[in-house]
Amino acid sequence: MDNFPSRGLYAVTAGPRTSLLTDVEQALAGGARLVQYRDLSGDDARRLAEAHALKRLCDVHGVSLLINGDSLLAQAVGAAGVHLGESAEEIAGARARLGSQAIIGVSCFDSLERALAMVAAGADYVSFGAFFPSPTLPHARLASVDLLRQSAALGVPRVAIGGITPDNGAVLVEAGADYLAAISALFGATDVRAASKRFADLYASRTGNPHDDQP
């Protein structure tokens, strides 16, 4: 899939935040390879405006924007795809709305069985986690690092999420995580660009320059 980079940092926003665009720009400058707009508020007008602005910003950097849980918003702004958390039926609906080239990811928590079912239903990537206690998802079940090794045969990229920092992420990269998704450790950092670079460097140290296949 041309709009899907190989490996790296997956920046997930936590909204609403007044510094959203500045922070995402800094994350991109530091080496983020994917961006997900995650805002669970009900302010549809603001979400539409922010998603449009993020799409323009991501286009400048050649990075794909995904929308959390809202295929209608993804369609409205021309985003590369969506991240979903529910069912195979939701995958089918998003695919019908966004088309065959859209990136559709699904949360699979700590379940390899769910991941197998979601891939069979058409998911382009799966996410596992939380791998560590997470301030964003404090009640999430913890996943084993071995799950990344066990899921190697799925045939789609695997995202690790949940409490991940530049200090604890290396073990997940070594276990096979194609992306490290970061929220608090990235957008809660004093220097977002520096935090982004530290995440990106976890991949650069193992695969060479993470920008070599930048779309």
PDB file of C-alpha atoms in Angstrom:
ATOM      1  CA  MET A   1       0.000   0.000   0.000  1.00  0.00           C
ATOM      2  CA  ASP A   2       1.688   3.149  -1.259  1.00  0.00           C
ATOM      3  CA  ASN A   3       0.486   5.425   1.552  1.00  0.00           C
ATOM      4  CA  PHE A   4       1.616   3.033   4.280  1.00  0.00           C
ATOM      5  CA  PRO A   5       5.259   3.510   5.374  1.00  0.00           C
ATOM      6  CA  SER A   6       7.230   0.511   6.518  1.00  0.00           C
ATOM      7  CA  ARG A   7       7.951   1.080  10.235  1.00  0.00           C
ATOM      8  CA  GLY A   8       8.291   3.823  12.825  1.00  0.00           C
ATOM      9  CA  LEU A   9       6.512   6.154  15.206  1.00  0.00           C
ATOM     10  CA  TYR A  10       2.728   6.376  15.005  1.00  0.00           C
ATOM     11  CA  ALA A  11       1.698   9.691  16.579  1.00  0.00           C
ATOM     12  CA  VAL A  12      -1.776   9.589  18.128  1.00  0.00           C
ATOM     13  CA  THR A  13      -3.246  12.907  19.204  1.00  0.00           C
ATOM     14  CA  ALA A  14      -5.147  13.377  22.445  1.00  0.00           C
ATOM     15  CA  GLY A  15      -7.668  16.130  21.999  1.00  0.00           C
ATOM     16  CA  PRO A  16      -8.919  18.664  22.360  1.00  0.00           C
ATOM     17  CA  ARG A  17      -5.730  20.698  22.742  1.00  0.00           C
ATOM     18  CA  THR A  18      -5.008  24.281  21.768  1.00  0.00           C
ATOM     19  CA  SER A  19      -1.506  23.381  20.564  1.00  0.00           C
ATOM     20  CA  LEU A  20      -2.668  20.522  18.328  1.00  0.00           C
ATOM     21  CA  LEU A  21      -1.246  21.706  15.004  1.00  0.00           C
ATOM     22  CA  THR A  22       2.014  22.974  16.470  1.00  0.00           C
ATOM     23  CA  ASP A  23       2.540  19.741  18.385  1.00  0.00           C
ATOM     24  CA  VAL A  24       1.764  17.510  15.405  1.00  0.00           C
ATOM     25  CA  GLU A  25       4.091  19.576  13.225  1.00  0.00           C
ATOM     26  CA  GLN A  26       6.848  19.030  15.788  1.00  0.00           C
ATOM     27  CA  ALA A  27       6.110  15.294  15.907  1.00  0.00           C
ATOM     28  CA  LEU A  28       6.378  15.130  12.129  1.00  0.00           C
ATOM     29  CA  ALA A  29       9.605  17.120  12.153  1.00  0.00           C
ATOM     30  CA  GLY A  30      11.022  14.628  14.641  1.00  0.00           C
ATOM     31  CA  GLY A  31      10.233  11.651  12.417  1.00  0.00           C
ATOM     32  CA  ALA A  32       6.648  10.450  12.991  1.00  0.00           C
ATOM     33  CA  ARG A  33       5.620   8.104  10.171  1.00  0.00           C
ATOM     34  CA  LEU A  34       1.847   8.044  10.706  1.00  0.00           C
ATOM     35  CA  VAL A  35      -0.587  10.395  12.449  1.00  0.00           C
ATOM     36  CA  GLN A  36      -3.925   9.492  13.970  1.00  0.00           C
ATOM     37  CA  TYR A  37      -6.414  12.219  14.884  1.00  0.00           C
ATOM     38  CA  ARG A  38      -8.057  11.047  18.091  1.00  0.00           C
ATOM     39  CA  ASP A  39     -10.640  13.394  19.565  1.00  0.00           C
ATOM     40  CA  LEU A  40     -13.604  11.774  21.267  1.00  0.00           C
ATOM     41  CA  SER A  41     -15.435  15.007  22.045  1.00  0.00           C
ATOM     42  CA  GLY A  42     -18.749  15.886  20.453  1.00  0.00           C
ATOM     43  CA  ASP A  43     -17.648  19.164  18.881  1.00  0.00           C
ATOM     44  CA  ASP A  44     -18.173  18.173  15.258  1.00  0.00           C
ATOM     45  CA  ALA A  45     -17.393  21.583  13.775  1.00  0.00           C
ATOM     46  CA  ARG A  46     -14.056  21.855  15.568  1.00  0.00           C
ATOM     47  CA  ARG A  47     -13.154  18.260  14.772  1.00  0.00           C
ATOM     48  CA  LEU A  48     -13.856  18.844  11.073  1.00  0.00           C
ATOM     49  CA  ALA A  49     -11.734  22.001  10.996  1.00  0.00           C
ATOM     50  CA  GLU A  50      -8.870  20.341  12.878  1.00  0.00           C
ATOM     51  CA  ALA A  51      -8.954  17.237  10.709  1.00  0.00           C
ATOM     52  CA  HIS A  52      -8.790  19.383   7.563  1.00  0.00           C
ATOM     53  CA  ALA A  53      -5.835  21.295   8.986  1.00  0.00           C
ATOM     54  CA  LEU A  54      -4.050  18.102   9.996  1.00  0.00           C
ATOM     55  CA  LYS A  55      -4.603  16.632   6.539  1.00  0.00           C
ATOM     56  CA  ARG A  56      -2.921  19.648   4.958  1.00  0.00           C
ATOM     57  CA  LEU A  57      -0.048  19.453   7.434  1.00  0.00           C
ATOM     58  CA  CYS A  58       0.462  15.720   6.906  1.00  0.00           C
ATOM     59  CA  ASP A  59       0.397  16.209   3.139  1.00  0.00           C
ATOM     60  CA  VAL A  60       3.246  18.709   3.410  1.00  0.00           C
ATOM     61  CA  HIS A  61       5.312  16.090   5.243  1.00  0.00           C
ATOM     62  CA  GLY A  62       4.253  13.191   3.024  1.00  0.00           C
ATOM     63  CA  VAL A  63       2.697  11.343   5.965  1.00  0.00           C
ATOM     64  CA  SER A  64      -0.678   9.607   6.040  1.00  0.00           C
ATOM     65  CA  LEU A  65      -3.421  10.853   8.371  1.00  0.00           C
ATOM     66  CA  LEU A  66      -5.867   8.399   9.920  1.00  0.00           C
ATOM     67  CA  ILE A  67      -8.992   9.287  11.886  1.00  0.00           C
ATOM     68  CA  ASN A  68      -9.969   7.492  15.062  1.00  0.00           C
ATOM     69  CA  GLY A  69     -13.353   5.813  14.889  1.00  0.00           C
ATOM     70  CA  ASP A  70     -15.042   8.061  12.326  1.00  0.00           C
ATOM     71  CA  SER A  71     -15.060   6.996   8.699  1.00  0.00           C
ATOM     72  CA  LEU A  72     -17.428   9.845   7.796  1.00  0.00           C
ATOM     73  CA  LEU A  73     -14.909  12.397   9.039  1.00  0.00           C
ATOM     74  CA  ALA A  74     -12.115  10.534   7.276  1.00  0.00           C
ATOM     75  CA  GLN A  75     -14.092  10.698   4.035  1.00  0.00           C
ATOM     76  CA  ALA A  76     -14.905  14.372   4.513  1.00  0.00           C
ATOM     77  CA  VAL A  77     -11.276  15.449   4.806  1.00  0.00           C
ATOM     78  CA  GLY A  78      -9.754  12.910   2.428  1.00  0.00           C
ATOM     79  CA  ALA A  79      -7.778  11.138   5.152  1.00  0.00           C
ATOM     80  CA  ALA A  80      -5.819   8.008   4.295  1.00  0.00           C
ATOM     81  CA  GLY A  81      -8.009   5.864   6.513  1.00  0.00           C
ATOM     82  CA  VAL A  82      -9.404   5.115   9.941  1.00  0.00           C
ATOM     83  CA  HIS A  83      -8.559   3.312  13.147  1.00  0.00           C
ATOM     84  CA  LEU A  84     -11.461   1.277  14.489  1.00  0.00           C
ATOM     85  CA  GLY A  85     -12.128  -0.504  17.740  1.00  0.00           C
ATOM     86  CA  GLU A  86     -15.246  -2.570  17.300  1.00  0.00           C
ATOM     87  CA  SER A  87     -16.312  -5.199  14.789  1.00  0.00           C
ATOM     88  CA  ALA A  88     -15.780  -6.848  11.439  1.00  0.00           C
ATOM     89  CA  GLU A  89     -19.000  -5.208  10.272  1.00  0.00           C
ATOM     90  CA  GLU A  90     -17.462  -1.800  11.032  1.00  0.00           C
ATOM     91  CA  ILE A  91     -14.470  -2.696   8.838  1.00  0.00           C
ATOM     92  CA  ALA A  92     -16.810  -3.552   5.971  1.00  0.00           C
ATOM     93  CA  GLY A  93     -18.669  -0.264   6.339  1.00  0.00           C
ATOM     94  CA  ALA A  94     -15.474   1.771   6.422  1.00  0.00           C
ATOM     95  CA  ARG A  95     -14.113  -0.063   3.397  1.00  0.00           C
ATOM     96  CA  ALA A  96     -17.270   0.588   1.427  1.00  0.00           C
ATOM     97  CA  ARG A  97     -17.144   4.280   2.325  1.00  0.00           C
ATOM     98  CA  LEU A  98     -13.402   4.928   1.938  1.00  0.00           C
ATOM     99  CA  GLY A  99     -12.436   2.559  -0.857  1.00  0.00           C
ATOM    100  CA  SER A 100      -9.984  -0.222  -1.470  1.00  0.00           C
ATOM    101  CA  GLN A 101      -6.870   1.911  -0.954  1.00  0.00           C
ATOM    102  CA  ALA A 102      -7.867   3.214   2.473  1.00  0.00           C
ATOM    103  CA  ILE A 103      -5.833   2.165   5.493  1.00  0.00           C
ATOM    104  CA  ILE A 104      -8.084   0.478   8.050  1.00  0.00           C
ATOM    105  CA  GLY A 105      -6.622  -0.454  11.401  1.00  0.00           C
ATOM    106  CA  VAL A 106      -8.278  -2.214  14.307  1.00  0.00           C
ATOM    107  CA  SER A 107      -7.583  -2.421  18.028  1.00  0.00           C
ATOM    108  CA  CYS A 108      -7.022  -6.018  19.094  1.00  0.00           C
ATOM    109  CA  PHE A 109      -6.024  -5.382  22.709  1.00  0.00           C
ATOM    110  CA  ASP A 110      -4.383  -8.577  24.058  1.00  0.00           C
ATOM    111  CA  SER A 111      -6.071 -11.041  21.701  1.00  0.00           C
ATOM    112  CA  LEU A 112      -4.365 -12.903  18.863  1.00  0.00           C
ATOM    113  CA  GLU A 113      -7.698 -14.543  18.038  1.00  0.00           C
ATOM    114  CA  ARG A 114      -9.321 -11.148  17.531  1.00  0.00           C
ATOM    115  CA  ALA A 115      -6.412 -10.080  15.353  1.00  0.00           C
ATOM    116  CA  LEU A 116      -6.820 -13.137  13.152  1.00  0.00           C
ATOM    117  CA  ALA A 117     -10.531 -12.394  12.753  1.00  0.00           C
ATOM    118  CA  MET A 118      -9.969  -8.727  11.979  1.00  0.00           C
ATOM    119  CA  VAL A 119      -7.323  -9.468   9.357  1.00  0.00           C
ATOM    120  CA  ALA A 120      -9.699 -11.981   7.763  1.00  0.00           C
ATOM    121  CA  ALA A 121     -12.338  -9.236   7.729  1.00  0.00           C
ATOM    122  CA  GLY A 122     -10.023  -6.888   5.834  1.00  0.00           C
ATOM    123  CA  ALA A 123      -8.003  -4.935   8.392  1.00  0.00           C
ATOM    124  CA  ASP A 124      -4.786  -3.488   6.967  1.00  0.00           C
ATOM    125  CA  TYR A 125      -3.076  -3.386  10.341  1.00  0.00           C
ATOM    126  CA  VAL A 126      -3.796  -4.443  13.910  1.00  0.00           C
ATOM    127  CA  SER A 127      -2.821  -2.823  17.175  1.00  0.00           C
ATOM    128  CA  PHE A 128      -2.038  -4.620  20.418  1.00  0.00           C
ATOM    129  CA  GLY A 129      -1.816  -3.211  23.931  1.00  0.00           C
ATOM    130  CA  ALA A 130      -1.615  -1.734  26.406  1.00  0.00           C
ATOM    131  CA  PHE A 131       1.887  -3.109  26.895  1.00  0.00           C
ATOM    132  CA  PHE A 132       2.570  -0.882  29.890  1.00  0.00           C
ATOM    133  CA  PRO A 133       0.339   1.024  32.302  1.00  0.00           C
ATOM    134  CA  SER A 134      -1.140   3.883  30.286  1.00  0.00           C
ATOM    135  CA  PRO A 135      -2.296   7.294  31.535  1.00  0.00           C
ATOM    136  CA  THR A 136      -4.526   7.585  28.460  1.00  0.00           C
ATOM    137  CA  LEU A 137      -6.084   4.114  28.865  1.00  0.00           C
ATOM    138  CA  PRO A 138      -5.751   3.414  32.594  1.00  0.00           C
ATOM    139  CA  HIS A 139      -8.129   0.443  32.588  1.00  0.00           C
ATOM    140  CA  ALA A 140      -6.743  -1.312  29.516  1.00  0.00           C
ATOM    141  CA  ARG A 141      -5.770  -4.957  29.825  1.00  0.00           C
ATOM    142  CA  LEU A 142      -2.030  -5.474  29.609  1.00  0.00           C
ATOM    143  CA  ALA A 143      -0.700  -7.427  26.627  1.00  0.00           C
ATOM    144  CA  SER A 144       2.359  -9.640  26.678  1.00  0.00           C
ATOM    145  CA  VAL A 145       5.400  -8.736  24.609  1.00  0.00           C
ATOM    146  CA  ASP A 146       5.279 -12.319  23.349  1.00  0.00           C
ATOM    147  CA  LEU A 147       2.047 -11.424  21.549  1.00  0.00           C
ATOM    148  CA  LEU A 148       4.102  -9.461  19.033  1.00  0.00           C
ATOM    149  CA  ARG A 149       6.218 -12.521  18.321  1.00  0.00           C
ATOM    150  CA  GLN A 150       3.195 -14.810  18.153  1.00  0.00           C
ATOM    151  CA  SER A 151       1.448 -12.507  15.668  1.00  0.00           C
ATOM    152  CA  ALA A 152       4.322 -12.374  13.177  1.00  0.00           C
ATOM    153  CA  ALA A 153       2.463 -14.620  10.733  1.00  0.00           C
ATOM    154  CA  LEU A 154      -0.575 -12.347  10.445  1.00  0.00           C
ATOM    155  CA  GLY A 155       0.819 -10.774   7.294  1.00  0.00           C
ATOM    156  CA  VAL A 156      -0.127  -7.191   8.216  1.00  0.00           C
ATOM    157  CA  PRO A 157       1.736  -4.491  10.163  1.00  0.00           C
ATOM    158  CA  ARG A 158       1.420  -4.631  13.946  1.00  0.00           C
ATOM    159  CA  VAL A 159       1.138  -1.547  16.121  1.00  0.00           C
ATOM    160  CA  ALA A 160       2.106  -1.551  19.796  1.00  0.00           C
ATOM    161  CA  ILE A 161       0.300   0.938  22.027  1.00  0.00           C
ATOM    162  CA  GLY A 162      -0.185   1.722  25.680  1.00  0.00           C
ATOM    163  CA  GLY A 163       2.259   3.382  28.042  1.00  0.00           C
ATOM    164  CA  ILE A 164       5.089   3.270  25.505  1.00  0.00           C
ATOM    165  CA  THR A 165       8.024   5.645  25.906  1.00  0.00           C
ATOM    166  CA  PRO A 166      11.388   5.992  24.171  1.00  0.00           C
ATOM    167  CA  ASP A 167      12.879   4.256  27.206  1.00  0.00           C
ATOM    168  CA  ASN A 168      10.694   1.125  27.181  1.00  0.00           C
ATOM    169  CA  GLY A 169       9.886   0.875  23.471  1.00  0.00           C
ATOM    170  CA  ALA A 170      13.023  -0.920  22.320  1.00  0.00           C
ATOM    171  CA  VAL A 171      11.843  -4.302  23.605  1.00  0.00           C
ATOM    172  CA  LEU A 172       8.677  -3.953  21.505  1.00  0.00           C
ATOM    173  CA  VAL A 173      10.606  -3.063  18.365  1.00  0.00           C
ATOM    174  CA  GLU A 174      12.849  -6.065  18.938  1.00  0.00           C
ATOM    175  CA  ALA A 175       9.768  -8.286  19.372  1.00  0.00           C
ATOM    176  CA  GLY A 176       8.418  -7.183  15.979  1.00  0.00           C
ATOM    177  CA  ALA A 177       6.294  -4.061  16.445  1.00  0.00           C
ATOM    178  CA  ASP A 178       6.155  -2.321  13.083  1.00  0.00           C
ATOM    179  CA  TYR A 179       4.955   0.867  14.762  1.00  0.00           C
ATOM    180  CA  LEU A 180       5.068   2.289  18.247  1.00  0.00           C
ATOM    181  CA  ALA A 181       1.947   4.345  18.906  1.00  0.00           C
ATOM    182  CA  ALA A 182       2.523   7.177  21.362  1.00  0.00           C
ATOM    183  CA  ILE A 183       0.153   9.644  22.958  1.00  0.00           C
ATOM    184  CA  SER A 184       1.206  10.876  26.399  1.00  0.00           C
ATOM    185  CA  ALA A 185       4.930  10.215  26.005  1.00  0.00           C
ATOM    186  CA  LEU A 186       4.896  12.239  22.797  1.00  0.00           C
ATOM    187  CA  PHE A 187       2.326  15.009  23.177  1.00  0.00           C
ATOM    188  CA  GLY A 188       2.869  15.336  26.905  1.00  0.00           C
ATOM    189  CA  ALA A 189       6.596  15.908  26.420  1.00  0.00           C
ATOM    190  CA  THR A 190       8.150  19.306  27.011  1.00  0.00           C
ATOM    191  CA  ASP A 191       9.887  19.011  23.631  1.00  0.00           C
ATOM    192  CA  VAL A 192       7.625  17.092  21.235  1.00  0.00           C
ATOM    193  CA  ARG A 193      10.136  17.102  18.396  1.00  0.00           C
ATOM    194  CA  ALA A 194      12.893  15.664  20.595  1.00  0.00           C
ATOM    195  CA  ALA A 195      10.553  12.985  21.942  1.00  0.00           C
ATOM    196  CA  SER A 196       9.504  12.092  18.397  1.00  0.00           C
ATOM    197  CA  LYS A 197      13.121  11.758  17.321  1.00  0.00           C
ATOM    198  CA  ARG A 198      13.882   9.479  20.257  1.00  0.00           C
ATOM    199  CA  PHE A 199      11.055   7.191  19.168  1.00  0.00           C
ATOM    200  CA  ALA A 200      12.186   7.303  15.541  1.00  0.00           C
ATOM    201  CA  ASP A 201      15.728   6.477  16.583  1.00  0.00           C
ATOM    202  CA  LEU A 202      14.542   3.158  18.040  1.00  0.00           C
ATOM    203  CA  TYR A 203      13.856   2.089  14.458  1.00  0.00           C
ATOM    204  CA  ALA A 204      16.816   3.864  12.855  1.00  0.00           C
ATOM    205  CA  SER A 205      19.228   1.950  15.071  1.00  0.00           C
ATOM    206  CA  ARG A 206      17.842  -1.354  13.756  1.00  0.00           C
ATOM    207  CA  THR A 207      16.821  -0.673  10.177  1.00  0.00           C
ATOM    208  CA  GLY A 208      18.898   2.236   8.961  1.00  0.00           C
ATOM    209  CA  ASN A 209      17.401   5.629   8.186  1.00  0.00           C
ATOM    210  CA  PRO A 210      13.652   5.429   8.907  1.00  0.00           C
ATOM    211  CA  HIS A 211      13.012   7.983   6.161  1.00  0.00           C
ATOM    212  CA  ASP A 212      14.535   5.894   3.362  1.00  0.00           C
ATOM    213  CA  ASP A 213      11.095   4.734   2.201  1.00  0.00           C
ATOM    214  CA  GLN A 214       9.219   7.940   2.959  1.00  0.00           C
ATOM    215  CA  PRO A 215       6.239   8.011   0.568  1.00  0.00           C
TER     216      PRO A 215
END
